[in-house]
Amino acid sequence: MSNAFLQISNAQKVSRKDIPHLPFDQFQSQALELVGNGGKIVHYFAYPDKGSLKLLAVLRTDKLFVAGCDVPDPYPSFTKTCEPFHLFEREMAEQYGIRPQDHPWLKMVRYHPNYTDGAADVFGNDYSQDIPGNYKYYQVEGEEIHEVAVGPVHAGVIEPGHFRFNCIGERVLHLEIQLGYQHRGIEKQLLTVPAKRLPILGENIAGDTTIGHSLCMAQNLEALTGVQPDQGAGVIRTIALELERLANHIGDLGALSGDVAFLPPANYFGRIRGDFLNLSLLICGNRFGKGLVRPGGVRFSLSNDIRKVLNERLAELRPEVTHVLDLLFNAVTVRARFEGCGAVSHEDADHLGLVGPAGRASGMVYDVRRCFPTEHYPHMGIPENKKTTGDVYARARVRYDEILQSLQMVESLAAIPVETQCVNEGIANDLPASSFSVALNEAWRGEVSHAVLTDEKGKILRYKIKDPSFHNWNGLAMSLRDTGISDFPLNNKSFNLSYCGFDL
């Protein structure tokens, strides 16, 4: 593998001429060998270049590797023998009309016309019609089988998605999830907007993952232009990413509390989540961290006055957080509902490539902060945080542990003076010609990654975004197998996946 694929580093500029462009048969065999032997797919996508379509794969073991090839005609599906490729190949079929022959589950991903002028639509859709288009749901046959359809419009103010349950009585045999209702064409927009608009689009890919996506974009642009943020910026970015993790993990535990009708922690966590959002507000003027991260550094410093307030609020919050965590996890009635509910085996998690808390709950140790650290994380000593049961309790317990770990990290970083030179809205330097960079970060849902290719004029040729939910939605579907349909809300909250991050 290492003889053909190029080993690269996280957020490192690579000349495109140095990326191996392999014969398709060699590219296929070596990619399948690596993933079949436990490697994982970070990116696998198509892009146009000088009138033809090419493929690029970024794969990981304990290292990162990249290689590319031309798209063959016909294109034989990798998924037929290696299931982790299935959603990536569906995406390529939708975006560039590349039909993977013998793909066992070829369906739309986001429901939009492909990007290639004149290319036939693989799915035969009329995109003037609403979703679902020509989308054939999986059906279970039998006289006692019934289907339950939920969404895309849900009770309350949440994002749209359609859930199709095949049930026998109350028992779920299969759940199929169709998304795409919030597709905004962000990847295409990033090819056309002025450079100063890139960070604004990047931080709005998924509002609850503002810092995670902003960091990936900033780190790629910094790698490409040779700009090195100062150490203080790295500290502030790390604090911001951990505050984002704290707010969302605490919010998730509150939602899980509500779903098992344990209202005291549900209410406490809701309020405490707001307190952590307000710490982001303190630092940059926005509760979600928008406007903070920019290529080259950060737009707001961490003055001694702000640090003083930050430390005072953290000191107030720590005993409240630990008390409510104990209140939730020491309740036997809560554990009775969490334990054994919606289990995803380690084998299934591995095949699906689950990331973040969803993966660690099923025994996957991967954490970008430890495996491919950026910013201040090389100095933080991130522990392995895996569980073994893969159920709702394990997914909740991972959040419990990470809340305390993130709280300790923010406290330690906020305790020392931070100096940084604030930056303006963007990068002044032009992007280099014919270059590539890929950046990975551990957002609160898991691995988030952006990849950038430039053409011979230094224009962005392809900008690829992968939210952790791209991997994890199928984990939710697997968690419902052979489970009562009434457990769907609890399992759904235990994953808390992004619709807009998936839909782009």
PDB file of C-alpha atoms in Angstrom, residues 87-343:
ATOM      1  CA  LEU A  87     -22.180   5.903   0.380  1.00  0.00           C
ATOM      2  CA  PHE A  88     -19.124   7.465  -1.269  1.00  0.00           C
ATOM      3  CA  GLU A  89     -19.989   5.700  -4.538  1.00  0.00           C
ATOM      4  CA  ARG A  90     -23.628   6.746  -4.292  1.00  0.00           C
ATOM      5  CA  GLU A  91     -22.442  10.333  -3.863  1.00  0.00           C
ATOM      6  CA  MET A  92     -20.180  10.097  -6.944  1.00  0.00           C
ATOM      7  CA  ALA A  93     -23.071   8.704  -8.969  1.00  0.00           C
ATOM      8  CA  GLU A  94     -25.259  11.620  -7.915  1.00  0.00           C
ATOM      9  CA  GLN A  95     -22.645  14.352  -8.317  1.00  0.00           C
ATOM     10  CA  TYR A  96     -20.934  13.269 -11.540  1.00  0.00           C
ATOM     11  CA  GLY A  97     -23.105  10.598 -13.169  1.00  0.00           C
ATOM     12  CA  ILE A  98     -20.574   7.811 -12.507  1.00  0.00           C
ATOM     13  CA  ARG A  99     -22.613   4.610 -12.326  1.00  0.00           C
ATOM     14  CA  PRO A 100     -20.907   2.011 -10.092  1.00  0.00           C
ATOM     15  CA  GLN A 101     -21.659  -1.296 -11.782  1.00  0.00           C
ATOM     16  CA  ASP A 102     -23.133  -3.948  -9.483  1.00  0.00           C
ATOM     17  CA  HIS A 103     -23.505  -1.546  -6.569  1.00  0.00           C
ATOM     18  CA  PRO A 104     -25.901  -3.380  -4.230  1.00  0.00           C
ATOM     19  CA  TRP A 105     -27.700  -0.305  -2.882  1.00  0.00           C
ATOM     20  CA  LEU A 106     -27.508   2.431  -5.533  1.00  0.00           C
ATOM     21  CA  LYS A 107     -29.763   5.261  -4.436  1.00  0.00           C
ATOM     22  CA  MET A 108     -29.645   9.022  -4.229  1.00  0.00           C
ATOM     23  CA  VAL A 109     -27.870  10.751  -1.367  1.00  0.00           C
ATOM     24  CA  ARG A 110     -29.149  14.341  -1.465  1.00  0.00           C
ATOM     25  CA  TYR A 111     -31.496  14.556  -4.493  1.00  0.00           C
ATOM     26  CA  HIS A 112     -30.004  17.128  -6.861  1.00  0.00           C
ATOM     27  CA  PRO A 113     -29.005  17.268 -10.547  1.00  0.00           C
ATOM     28  CA  ASN A 114     -25.441  16.151 -11.207  1.00  0.00           C
ATOM     29  CA  TYR A 115     -22.649  18.646 -11.680  1.00  0.00           C
ATOM     30  CA  THR A 116     -21.623  17.526 -15.180  1.00  0.00           C
ATOM     31  CA  ASP A 117     -23.217  19.344 -18.102  1.00  0.00           C
ATOM     32  CA  GLY A 118     -24.950  16.911 -20.387  1.00  0.00           C
ATOM     33  CA  ALA A 119     -24.329  13.801 -18.315  1.00  0.00           C
ATOM     34  CA  ALA A 120     -27.357  11.557 -17.952  1.00  0.00           C
ATOM     35  CA  ASP A 121     -28.880  11.355 -14.497  1.00  0.00           C
ATOM     36  CA  VAL A 122     -28.071   7.954 -13.041  1.00  0.00           C
ATOM     37  CA  PHE A 123     -31.416   7.814 -11.224  1.00  0.00           C
ATOM     38  CA  GLY A 124     -33.684   9.141 -13.982  1.00  0.00           C
ATOM     39  CA  ASN A 125     -35.074  11.922 -11.792  1.00  0.00           C
ATOM     40  CA  ASP A 126     -37.057  14.969 -12.792  1.00  0.00           C
ATOM     41  CA  TYR A 127     -35.668  17.494 -10.336  1.00  0.00           C
ATOM     42  CA  SER A 128     -38.587  19.862 -10.789  1.00  0.00           C
ATOM     43  CA  GLN A 129     -40.479  17.321  -8.685  1.00  0.00           C
ATOM     44  CA  ASP A 130     -40.154  17.091  -4.926  1.00  0.00           C
ATOM     45  CA  ILE A 131     -38.222  14.478  -2.991  1.00  0.00           C
ATOM     46  CA  PRO A 132     -38.282  11.448  -3.000  1.00  0.00           C
ATOM     47  CA  GLY A 133     -38.096  11.127  -6.798  1.00  0.00           C
ATOM     48  CA  ASN A 134     -37.208   7.670  -8.087  1.00  0.00           C
ATOM     49  CA  TYR A 135     -36.210   6.353  -4.708  1.00  0.00           C
ATOM     50  CA  LYS A 136     -37.264   2.780  -4.067  1.00  0.00           C
ATOM     51  CA  TYR A 137     -37.462   2.067  -0.374  1.00  0.00           C
ATOM     52  CA  TYR A 138     -36.399  -1.322   0.879  1.00  0.00           C
ATOM     53  CA  GLN A 139     -39.443  -3.452   1.656  1.00  0.00           C
ATOM     54  CA  VAL A 140     -39.858  -6.508   3.839  1.00  0.00           C
ATOM     55  CA  GLU A 141     -42.462  -8.939   2.523  1.00  0.00           C
ATOM     56  CA  GLY A 142     -44.970 -10.818   4.647  1.00  0.00           C
ATOM     57  CA  GLU A 143     -48.613 -10.674   5.644  1.00  0.00           C
ATOM     58  CA  GLU A 144     -47.869  -9.308   9.124  1.00  0.00           C
ATOM     59  CA  ILE A 145     -45.370  -6.667   7.983  1.00  0.00           C
ATOM     60  CA  HIS A 146     -46.384  -3.038   8.114  1.00  0.00           C
ATOM     61  CA  GLU A 147     -44.532   0.188   7.334  1.00  0.00           C
ATOM     62  CA  VAL A 148     -44.389   3.337   9.434  1.00  0.00           C
ATOM     63  CA  ALA A 149     -43.367   6.573   7.737  1.00  0.00           C
ATOM     64  CA  VAL A 150     -42.070   9.479   9.832  1.00  0.00           C
ATOM     65  CA  GLY A 151     -41.176  12.900   8.451  1.00  0.00           C
ATOM     66  CA  PRO A 152     -39.829  14.852   6.697  1.00  0.00           C
ATOM     67  CA  VAL A 153     -41.944  17.292   8.719  1.00  0.00           C
ATOM     68  CA  HIS A 154     -41.576  16.470  12.409  1.00  0.00           C
ATOM     69  CA  ALA A 155     -43.187  17.716  15.591  1.00  0.00           C
ATOM     70  CA  GLY A 156     -41.271  20.603  17.091  1.00  0.00           C
ATOM     71  CA  VAL A 157     -38.629  22.730  15.409  1.00  0.00           C
ATOM     72  CA  ILE A 158     -36.085  20.226  14.093  1.00  0.00           C
ATOM     73  CA  GLU A 159     -34.544  19.524  10.732  1.00  0.00           C
ATOM     74  CA  PRO A 160     -36.296  17.526   7.971  1.00  0.00           C
ATOM     75  CA  GLY A 161     -35.629  13.890   7.167  1.00  0.00           C
ATOM     76  CA  HIS A 162     -37.745  10.868   6.250  1.00  0.00           C
ATOM     77  CA  PHE A 163     -37.645   7.643   8.276  1.00  0.00           C
ATOM     78  CA  ARG A 164     -39.260   4.483   6.850  1.00  0.00           C
ATOM     79  CA  PHE A 165     -39.696   1.614   9.331  1.00  0.00           C
ATOM     80  CA  ASN A 166     -40.485  -1.956   8.309  1.00  0.00           C
ATOM     81  CA  CYS A 167     -42.055  -3.565  11.364  1.00  0.00           C
ATOM     82  CA  ILE A 168     -43.662  -6.739  12.560  1.00  0.00           C
ATOM     83  CA  GLY A 169     -45.871  -5.647  15.401  1.00  0.00           C
ATOM     84  CA  GLU A 170     -43.814  -3.188  17.438  1.00  0.00           C
ATOM     85  CA  ARG A 171     -40.481  -4.749  16.430  1.00  0.00           C
ATOM     86  CA  VAL A 172     -38.400  -2.917  13.820  1.00  0.00           C
ATOM     87  CA  LEU A 173     -36.917  -5.194  11.181  1.00  0.00           C
ATOM     88  CA  HIS A 174     -35.386  -2.424   9.092  1.00  0.00           C
ATOM     89  CA  LEU A 175     -35.132   1.366   9.178  1.00  0.00           C
ATOM     90  CA  GLU A 176     -34.288   3.332   6.052  1.00  0.00           C
ATOM     91  CA  ILE A 177     -33.390   7.014   6.346  1.00  0.00           C
ATOM     92  CA  GLN A 178     -33.729   9.404   3.404  1.00  0.00           C
ATOM     93  CA  LEU A 179     -32.209  12.861   3.635  1.00  0.00           C
ATOM     94  CA  GLY A 180     -31.380  15.682   1.222  1.00  0.00           C
ATOM     95  CA  TYR A 181     -34.189  18.090   2.123  1.00  0.00           C
ATOM     96  CA  GLN A 182     -31.654  20.756   3.138  1.00  0.00           C
ATOM     97  CA  HIS A 183     -29.226  20.396   0.251  1.00  0.00           C
ATOM     98  CA  ARG A 184     -27.849  23.874  -0.456  1.00  0.00           C
ATOM     99  CA  GLY A 185     -25.069  23.069  -2.931  1.00  0.00           C
ATOM    100  CA  ILE A 186     -22.332  24.347  -0.615  1.00  0.00           C
ATOM    101  CA  GLU A 187     -19.517  22.500  -2.385  1.00  0.00           C
ATOM    102  CA  LYS A 188     -20.452  24.168  -5.683  1.00  0.00           C
ATOM    103  CA  GLN A 189     -20.822  27.588  -4.044  1.00  0.00           C
ATOM    104  CA  LEU A 190     -17.299  27.372  -2.657  1.00  0.00           C
ATOM    105  CA  LEU A 191     -15.943  27.259  -6.221  1.00  0.00           C
ATOM    106  CA  THR A 192     -17.526  30.572  -7.194  1.00  0.00           C
ATOM    107  CA  VAL A 193     -17.472  32.949  -4.213  1.00  0.00           C
ATOM    108  CA  PRO A 194     -14.725  35.515  -3.475  1.00  0.00           C
ATOM    109  CA  ALA A 195     -12.002  34.279  -1.118  1.00  0.00           C
ATOM    110  CA  LYS A 196     -13.252  36.397   1.778  1.00  0.00           C
ATOM    111  CA  ARG A 197     -16.610  34.594   1.607  1.00  0.00           C
ATOM    112  CA  LEU A 198     -15.104  31.114   2.047  1.00  0.00           C
ATOM    113  CA  PRO A 199     -14.881  31.216   5.873  1.00  0.00           C
ATOM    114  CA  ILE A 200     -18.439  32.529   6.131  1.00  0.00           C
ATOM    115  CA  LEU A 201     -19.797  29.615   4.108  1.00  0.00           C
ATOM    116  CA  GLY A 202     -17.528  27.199   5.965  1.00  0.00           C
ATOM    117  CA  GLU A 203     -18.805  28.138   9.407  1.00  0.00           C
ATOM    118  CA  ASN A 204     -22.406  27.736   8.235  1.00  0.00           C
ATOM    119  CA  ILE A 205     -22.131  24.185   6.874  1.00  0.00           C
ATOM    120  CA  ALA A 206     -23.610  22.955  10.162  1.00  0.00           C
ATOM    121  CA  GLY A 207     -24.401  25.582  12.768  1.00  0.00           C
ATOM    122  CA  ASP A 208     -23.776  23.333  15.764  1.00  0.00           C
ATOM    123  CA  THR A 209     -20.346  22.416  14.337  1.00  0.00           C
ATOM    124  CA  THR A 210     -19.238  25.940  13.461  1.00  0.00           C
ATOM    125  CA  ILE A 211     -15.774  25.590  14.993  1.00  0.00           C
ATOM    126  CA  GLY A 212     -15.155  22.078  13.639  1.00  0.00           C
ATOM    127  CA  HIS A 213     -15.885  23.042  10.032  1.00  0.00           C
ATOM    128  CA  SER A 214     -14.211  26.452  10.347  1.00  0.00           C
ATOM    129  CA  LEU A 215     -11.003  24.832  11.585  1.00  0.00           C
ATOM    130  CA  CYS A 216     -10.863  22.423   8.628  1.00  0.00           C
ATOM    131  CA  MET A 217     -11.312  25.236   6.139  1.00  0.00           C
ATOM    132  CA  ALA A 218      -8.812  27.540   7.854  1.00  0.00           C
ATOM    133  CA  GLN A 219      -6.170  24.817   8.221  1.00  0.00           C
ATOM    134  CA  ASN A 220      -6.397  23.863   4.543  1.00  0.00           C
ATOM    135  CA  LEU A 221      -6.097  27.462   3.379  1.00  0.00           C
ATOM    136  CA  GLU A 222      -3.205  28.021   5.785  1.00  0.00           C
ATOM    137  CA  ALA A 223      -1.437  24.900   4.515  1.00  0.00           C
ATOM    138  CA  LEU A 224      -1.884  25.932   0.898  1.00  0.00           C
ATOM    139  CA  THR A 225      -0.685  29.509   1.410  1.00  0.00           C
ATOM    140  CA  GLY A 226       2.080  28.765   3.895  1.00  0.00           C
ATOM    141  CA  VAL A 227       0.534  30.912   6.625  1.00  0.00           C
ATOM    142  CA  GLN A 228       1.363  29.743  10.148  1.00  0.00           C
ATOM    143  CA  PRO A 229      -0.992  30.858  12.965  1.00  0.00           C
ATOM    144  CA  ASP A 230       0.715  31.801  16.193  1.00  0.00           C
ATOM    145  CA  GLN A 231       0.606  29.627  19.302  1.00  0.00           C
ATOM    146  CA  GLY A 232      -1.979  31.818  20.998  1.00  0.00           C
ATOM    147  CA  ALA A 233      -4.389  31.315  18.108  1.00  0.00           C
ATOM    148  CA  GLY A 234      -3.957  27.552  18.486  1.00  0.00           C
ATOM    149  CA  VAL A 235      -4.865  27.776  22.165  1.00  0.00           C
ATOM    150  CA  ILE A 236      -7.977  29.887  21.492  1.00  0.00           C
ATOM    151  CA  ARG A 237      -9.096  27.554  18.682  1.00  0.00           C
ATOM    152  CA  THR A 238      -8.684  24.549  20.990  1.00  0.00           C
ATOM    153  CA  ILE A 239     -10.720  26.254  23.729  1.00  0.00           C
ATOM    154  CA  ALA A 240     -13.444  27.079  21.196  1.00  0.00           C
ATOM    155  CA  LEU A 241     -13.633  23.512  19.864  1.00  0.00           C
ATOM    156  CA  GLU A 242     -13.881  22.096  23.389  1.00  0.00           C
ATOM    157  CA  LEU A 243     -16.579  24.626  24.358  1.00  0.00           C
ATOM    158  CA  GLU A 244     -18.507  23.495  21.275  1.00  0.00           C
ATOM    159  CA  ARG A 245     -18.111  19.888  22.425  1.00  0.00           C
ATOM    160  CA  LEU A 246     -19.237  20.756  25.964  1.00  0.00           C
ATOM    161  CA  ALA A 247     -22.354  22.613  24.871  1.00  0.00           C
ATOM    162  CA  ASN A 248     -23.487  19.870  22.512  1.00  0.00           C
ATOM    163  CA  HIS A 249     -22.683  16.880  24.720  1.00  0.00           C
ATOM    164  CA  ILE A 250     -24.505  18.521  27.626  1.00  0.00           C
ATOM    165  CA  GLY A 251     -27.455  19.325  25.383  1.00  0.00           C
ATOM    166  CA  ASP A 252     -27.562  15.704  24.207  1.00  0.00           C
ATOM    167  CA  LEU A 253     -27.638  14.348  27.757  1.00  0.00           C
ATOM    168  CA  GLY A 254     -30.468  16.742  28.509  1.00  0.00           C
ATOM    169  CA  ALA A 255     -32.391  15.462  25.495  1.00  0.00           C
ATOM    170  CA  LEU A 256     -31.799  11.844  26.555  1.00  0.00           C
ATOM    171  CA  SER A 257     -33.054  12.722  30.037  1.00  0.00           C
ATOM    172  CA  GLY A 258     -36.231  14.131  28.564  1.00  0.00           C
ATOM    173  CA  ASP A 259     -36.807  11.050  26.423  1.00  0.00           C
ATOM    174  CA  VAL A 260     -36.822   8.815  29.503  1.00  0.00           C
ATOM    175  CA  ALA A 261     -39.054  11.309  31.366  1.00  0.00           C
ATOM    176  CA  PHE A 262     -36.412  12.253  33.927  1.00  0.00           C
ATOM    177  CA  LEU A 263     -37.104  15.959  33.922  1.00  0.00           C
ATOM    178  CA  PRO A 264     -34.735  17.418  36.562  1.00  0.00           C
ATOM    179  CA  PRO A 265     -31.507  16.738  34.579  1.00  0.00           C
ATOM    180  CA  ALA A 266     -33.321  17.568  31.336  1.00  0.00           C
ATOM    181  CA  ASN A 267     -34.009  21.060  32.650  1.00  0.00           C
ATOM    182  CA  TYR A 268     -30.656  21.492  34.367  1.00  0.00           C
ATOM    183  CA  PHE A 269     -28.698  20.413  31.303  1.00  0.00           C
ATOM    184  CA  GLY A 270     -30.734  22.718  29.082  1.00  0.00           C
ATOM    185  CA  ARG A 271     -29.755  25.676  31.225  1.00  0.00           C
ATOM    186  CA  ILE A 272     -26.110  24.571  31.571  1.00  0.00           C
ATOM    187  CA  ARG A 273     -25.831  24.140  27.801  1.00  0.00           C
ATOM    188  CA  GLY A 274     -26.796  27.789  27.505  1.00  0.00           C
ATOM    189  CA  ASP A 275     -24.069  28.700  29.990  1.00  0.00           C
ATOM    190  CA  PHE A 276     -21.403  27.064  27.829  1.00  0.00           C
ATOM    191  CA  LEU A 277     -22.787  28.701  24.688  1.00  0.00           C
ATOM    192  CA  ASN A 278     -22.485  31.983  26.524  1.00  0.00           C
ATOM    193  CA  LEU A 279     -18.787  31.290  27.106  1.00  0.00           C
ATOM    194  CA  SER A 280     -18.340  31.216  23.319  1.00  0.00           C
ATOM    195  CA  LEU A 281     -20.311  34.457  23.238  1.00  0.00           C
ATOM    196  CA  LEU A 282     -17.892  35.911  25.790  1.00  0.00           C
ATOM    197  CA  ILE A 283     -14.888  35.073  23.611  1.00  0.00           C
ATOM    198  CA  CYS A 284     -16.116  36.141  20.166  1.00  0.00           C
ATOM    199  CA  GLY A 285     -19.562  37.717  20.440  1.00  0.00           C
ATOM    200  CA  ASN A 286     -21.457  34.724  19.028  1.00  0.00           C
ATOM    201  CA  ARG A 287     -22.907  31.782  20.970  1.00  0.00           C
ATOM    202  CA  PHE A 288     -21.991  29.317  18.213  1.00  0.00           C
ATOM    203  CA  GLY A 289     -18.482  30.669  17.662  1.00  0.00           C
ATOM    204  CA  LYS A 290     -19.208  32.268  14.296  1.00  0.00           C
ATOM    205  CA  GLY A 291     -16.704  34.890  13.290  1.00  0.00           C
ATOM    206  CA  LEU A 292     -13.924  33.519  15.514  1.00  0.00           C
ATOM    207  CA  VAL A 293     -11.806  31.219  13.320  1.00  0.00           C
ATOM    208  CA  ARG A 294     -10.295  32.653  10.171  1.00  0.00           C
ATOM    209  CA  PRO A 295      -7.388  31.534   7.972  1.00  0.00           C
ATOM    210  CA  GLY A 296      -4.241  32.752   9.673  1.00  0.00           C
ATOM    211  CA  GLY A 297      -5.540  32.682  13.234  1.00  0.00           C
ATOM    212  CA  VAL A 298      -8.510  34.095  15.130  1.00  0.00           C
ATOM    213  CA  ARG A 299     -10.365  37.399  14.983  1.00  0.00           C
ATOM    214  CA  PHE A 300     -10.637  37.826  18.771  1.00  0.00           C
ATOM    215  CA  SER A 301      -7.974  37.622  21.435  1.00  0.00           C
ATOM    216  CA  LEU A 302      -8.339  36.218  24.936  1.00  0.00           C
ATOM    217  CA  SER A 303      -7.540  39.225  27.120  1.00  0.00           C
ATOM    218  CA  ASN A 304      -6.789  38.885  30.812  1.00  0.00           C
ATOM    219  CA  ASP A 305     -10.171  40.421  31.637  1.00  0.00           C
ATOM    220  CA  ILE A 306     -11.984  37.861  29.480  1.00  0.00           C
ATOM    221  CA  ARG A 307      -9.877  35.043  30.932  1.00  0.00           C
ATOM    222  CA  LYS A 308     -10.811  36.191  34.435  1.00  0.00           C
ATOM    223  CA  VAL A 309     -14.534  36.020  33.647  1.00  0.00           C
ATOM    224  CA  LEU A 310     -14.076  32.714  31.802  1.00  0.00           C
ATOM    225  CA  ASN A 311     -12.303  31.148  34.768  1.00  0.00           C
ATOM    226  CA  GLU A 312     -14.886  32.442  37.227  1.00  0.00           C
ATOM    227  CA  ARG A 313     -17.745  30.965  35.182  1.00  0.00           C
ATOM    228  CA  LEU A 314     -15.936  27.651  34.738  1.00  0.00           C
ATOM    229  CA  ALA A 315     -15.417  27.463  38.498  1.00  0.00           C
ATOM    230  CA  GLU A 316     -19.156  27.993  39.007  1.00  0.00           C
ATOM    231  CA  LEU A 317     -20.141  25.476  36.341  1.00  0.00           C
ATOM    232  CA  ARG A 318     -17.898  22.555  37.319  1.00  0.00           C
ATOM    233  CA  PRO A 319     -19.801  21.533  40.511  1.00  0.00           C
ATOM    234  CA  GLU A 320     -23.130  22.028  38.735  1.00  0.00           C
ATOM    235  CA  VAL A 321     -22.063  19.839  35.807  1.00  0.00           C
ATOM    236  CA  THR A 322     -20.714  17.044  38.018  1.00  0.00           C
ATOM    237  CA  HIS A 323     -23.814  17.136  40.233  1.00  0.00           C
ATOM    238  CA  VAL A 324     -26.256  16.810  37.324  1.00  0.00           C
ATOM    239  CA  LEU A 325     -24.141  14.111  35.660  1.00  0.00           C
ATOM    240  CA  ASP A 326     -24.303  12.098  38.872  1.00  0.00           C
ATOM    241  CA  LEU A 327     -28.023  12.766  39.160  1.00  0.00           C
ATOM    242  CA  LEU A 328     -28.596  11.263  35.715  1.00  0.00           C
ATOM    243  CA  PHE A 329     -26.185   8.337  35.748  1.00  0.00           C
ATOM    244  CA  ASN A 330     -26.903   7.202  39.317  1.00  0.00           C
ATOM    245  CA  ALA A 331     -30.628   6.805  38.637  1.00  0.00           C
ATOM    246  CA  VAL A 332     -31.396   3.102  38.262  1.00  0.00           C
ATOM    247  CA  THR A 333     -34.529   3.890  36.255  1.00  0.00           C
ATOM    248  CA  VAL A 334     -32.407   5.754  33.699  1.00  0.00           C
ATOM    249  CA  ARG A 335     -29.874   2.965  33.431  1.00  0.00           C
ATOM    250  CA  ALA A 336     -32.698   0.455  32.986  1.00  0.00           C
ATOM    251  CA  ARG A 337     -33.817   2.365  29.875  1.00  0.00           C
ATOM    252  CA  PHE A 338     -30.334   3.125  28.521  1.00  0.00           C
ATOM    253  CA  GLU A 339     -28.666  -0.260  28.973  1.00  0.00           C
ATOM    254  CA  GLY A 340     -29.171  -2.752  26.166  1.00  0.00           C
ATOM    255  CA  CYS A 341     -31.174  -0.291  24.057  1.00  0.00           C
ATOM    256  CA  GLY A 342     -30.157   0.190  20.421  1.00  0.00           C
ATOM    257  CA  ALA A 343     -26.860  -1.692  20.536  1.00  0.00           C
TER     258      ALA A 343
END
